[in-house]
Amino acid sequence: MYQFIQKFHSGWAYIALLLLLVAVLNAIIGLVSKKEFTAKDRKIALFGLIGIHIQFLVGIILYFVSPLGFASFGQMADKAIRLTSLEHPLINVIAIALITIGWSKHKKLTLGTAKFKTFTIFYGLGLVLILSKIPWSIWL
């Protein structure tokens, strides 16, 4: 079971990051071009949100069934173990919170430029944080 969840978490990460990247790029293009915020733009941002939340849920399951989860807290001197058992989950929770806040804030706004700006800031910060704590040596 652990192997399947680990492979799914690693494989779904490509989809989740692609969806989030598309949402960020769409928001930047919409902000720069000052275009009208449409249902298509909302759906792109929603797909990014859903993809990241699925990744988060699978990551939580993986964390609790993984031998690198709670059991490795006494070995924080090892950089690889600290990354996978502390830094990666903590920073990604913060990133997902930012993305979720961005989604919630956009619903209260009326102007398209304000919505694009909100998505650019919150989704962009979330994407940067996620990319900063991916365990690249394990993932690739």
Tab-separated table of C-alpha atoms in Angstrom:
chain	number	residue	atom	x	y	z
A	1	MET	CA	0.000	0.000	0.000
A	2	TYR	CA	2.828	2.400	0.884
A	3	GLN	CA	4.482	1.891	-2.521
A	4	PHE	CA	1.249	2.597	-4.395
A	5	ILE	CA	0.522	5.786	-2.435
A	6	GLN	CA	4.107	6.963	-2.884
A	7	LYS	CA	3.987	6.383	-6.668
A	8	PHE	CA	0.580	8.077	-6.896
A	9	HIS	CA	1.822	11.077	-4.895
A	10	SER	CA	4.862	11.392	-7.159
A	11	GLY	CA	2.876	10.914	-10.370
A	12	TRP	CA	-0.001	13.200	-9.457
A	13	ALA	CA	2.530	15.908	-8.586
A	14	TYR	CA	3.204	16.423	-12.310
A	15	ILE	CA	-0.493	17.005	-12.980
A	16	ALA	CA	-0.997	19.204	-9.914
A	17	LEU	CA	2.022	21.374	-10.698
A	18	LEU	CA	0.989	21.698	-14.333
A	19	LEU	CA	-2.535	22.775	-13.346
A	20	LEU	CA	-1.157	25.279	-10.847
A	21	LEU	CA	1.380	26.623	-13.344
A	22	VAL	CA	-1.339	27.083	-15.977
A	23	ALA	CA	-3.495	28.916	-13.411
A	24	VAL	CA	-0.629	31.238	-12.476
A	25	LEU	CA	0.298	31.938	-16.101
A	26	ASN	CA	-3.358	32.564	-16.985
A	27	ALA	CA	-3.644	35.010	-14.078
A	28	ILE	CA	-0.468	36.840	-15.099
A	29	ILE	CA	-1.634	37.098	-18.722
A	30	GLY	CA	-5.055	38.310	-17.620
A	31	LEU	CA	-3.523	40.878	-15.287
A	32	VAL	CA	-1.037	42.224	-17.830
A	33	SER	CA	-3.528	42.336	-20.717
A	34	LYS	CA	-6.303	43.741	-18.477
A	35	LYS	CA	-8.798	41.328	-19.975
A	36	GLU	CA	-12.220	40.525	-18.578
A	37	PHE	CA	-12.388	37.741	-15.983
A	38	THR	CA	-14.512	34.974	-17.496
A	39	ALA	CA	-15.914	31.613	-16.439
A	40	LYS	CA	-12.984	29.984	-18.262
A	41	ASP	CA	-10.522	31.846	-16.042
A	42	ARG	CA	-12.442	30.783	-12.945
A	43	LYS	CA	-12.393	27.143	-14.076
A	44	ILE	CA	-8.648	27.246	-14.746
A	45	ALA	CA	-8.043	28.548	-11.212
A	46	LEU	CA	-10.484	25.993	-9.786
A	47	PHE	CA	-8.707	23.103	-11.530
A	48	GLY	CA	-5.416	24.323	-10.062
A	49	LEU	CA	-7.007	24.437	-6.606
A	50	ILE	CA	-8.533	20.963	-6.951
A	51	GLY	CA	-5.309	19.434	-8.288
A	52	ILE	CA	-3.271	20.804	-5.411
A	53	HIS	CA	-5.835	19.729	-2.814
A	54	ILE	CA	-5.858	16.166	-4.161
A	55	GLN	CA	-2.070	16.164	-3.947
A	56	PHE	CA	-2.316	17.436	-0.373
A	57	LEU	CA	-4.762	14.702	0.668
A	58	VAL	CA	-2.603	11.975	-0.855
A	59	GLY	CA	0.437	13.545	0.820
A	60	ILE	CA	-1.241	13.430	4.231
A	61	ILE	CA	-2.056	9.745	3.759
A	62	LEU	CA	1.504	9.079	2.600
A	63	TYR	CA	2.932	10.929	5.590
A	64	PHE	CA	1.103	8.719	8.068
A	65	VAL	CA	1.906	5.408	6.356
A	66	SER	CA	5.497	6.322	5.485
A	67	PRO	CA	8.499	5.141	7.473
A	68	LEU	CA	9.869	8.691	6.976
A	69	GLY	CA	6.960	10.319	8.833
A	70	PHE	CA	6.784	10.711	12.598
A	71	ALA	CA	9.365	7.999	13.279
A	72	SER	CA	12.191	10.090	11.823
A	73	PHE	CA	11.781	13.183	14.005
A	74	GLY	CA	14.803	12.187	16.084
A	75	GLN	CA	17.049	12.270	12.994
A	76	MET	CA	16.736	15.920	11.976
A	77	ALA	CA	20.492	16.287	11.491
A	78	ASP	CA	20.155	14.355	8.220
A	79	LYS	CA	19.165	16.909	5.534
A	80	ALA	CA	17.260	14.422	3.356
A	81	ILE	CA	15.173	13.093	6.236
A	82	ARG	CA	14.496	16.622	7.522
A	83	LEU	CA	13.347	17.679	4.052
A	84	THR	CA	10.906	14.803	3.556
A	85	SER	CA	9.560	14.548	7.084
A	86	LEU	CA	9.444	18.201	8.197
A	87	GLU	CA	10.250	20.908	5.649
A	88	HIS	CA	8.339	19.517	2.643
A	89	PRO	CA	5.064	18.906	4.511
A	90	LEU	CA	5.212	22.153	6.517
A	91	ILE	CA	6.003	24.470	3.613
A	92	ASN	CA	3.445	22.739	1.387
A	93	VAL	CA	0.716	23.184	4.001
A	94	ILE	CA	1.545	26.899	4.032
A	95	ALA	CA	1.538	26.984	0.211
A	96	ILE	CA	-1.830	25.240	-0.009
A	97	ALA	CA	-3.249	27.605	2.601
A	98	LEU	CA	-2.119	30.558	0.461
A	99	ILE	CA	-3.683	29.051	-2.650
A	100	THR	CA	-6.939	28.429	-0.801
A	101	ILE	CA	-6.950	31.977	0.568
A	102	GLY	CA	-6.443	33.278	-2.967
A	103	TRP	CA	-9.435	31.266	-4.173
A	104	SER	CA	-11.598	32.541	-1.299
A	105	LYS	CA	-10.536	36.169	-1.742
A	106	HIS	CA	-11.301	36.214	-5.473
A	107	LYS	CA	-14.978	35.419	-4.802
A	108	LYS	CA	-15.450	38.717	-2.957
A	109	LEU	CA	-13.921	40.823	-5.721
A	110	THR	CA	-15.844	42.297	-8.635
A	111	LEU	CA	-13.182	43.675	-10.979
A	112	GLY	CA	-11.397	41.270	-13.298
A	113	THR	CA	-8.020	42.892	-12.727
A	114	ALA	CA	-8.394	42.477	-8.964
A	115	LYS	CA	-9.264	38.801	-9.390
A	116	PHE	CA	-6.285	38.197	-11.676
A	117	LYS	CA	-4.022	40.063	-9.248
A	118	THR	CA	-5.260	37.943	-6.329
A	119	PHE	CA	-4.622	34.723	-8.240
A	120	THR	CA	-1.231	35.928	-9.422
A	121	ILE	CA	-0.094	36.764	-5.894
A	122	PHE	CA	-1.543	33.882	-3.881
A	123	TYR	CA	-1.264	31.087	-6.447
A	124	GLY	CA	2.170	32.376	-7.488
A	125	LEU	CA	3.477	32.398	-3.914
A	126	GLY	CA	2.036	28.923	-3.385
A	127	LEU	CA	3.732	27.645	-6.535
A	128	VAL	CA	7.102	29.120	-5.525
A	129	LEU	CA	6.867	27.583	-2.053
A	130	ILE	CA	5.908	24.178	-3.436
A	131	LEU	CA	8.751	24.215	-5.963
A	132	SER	CA	11.213	25.269	-3.251
A	133	LYS	CA	10.579	22.167	-1.122
A	134	ILE	CA	10.144	19.392	-3.656
A	135	PRO	CA	12.647	16.643	-2.829
A	136	TRP	CA	14.143	16.751	-6.328
A	137	SER	CA	16.718	14.004	-5.717
A	138	ILE	CA	13.957	11.560	-4.729
A	139	TRP	CA	11.315	12.742	-7.175
A	140	LEU	CA	13.208	12.734	-10.484
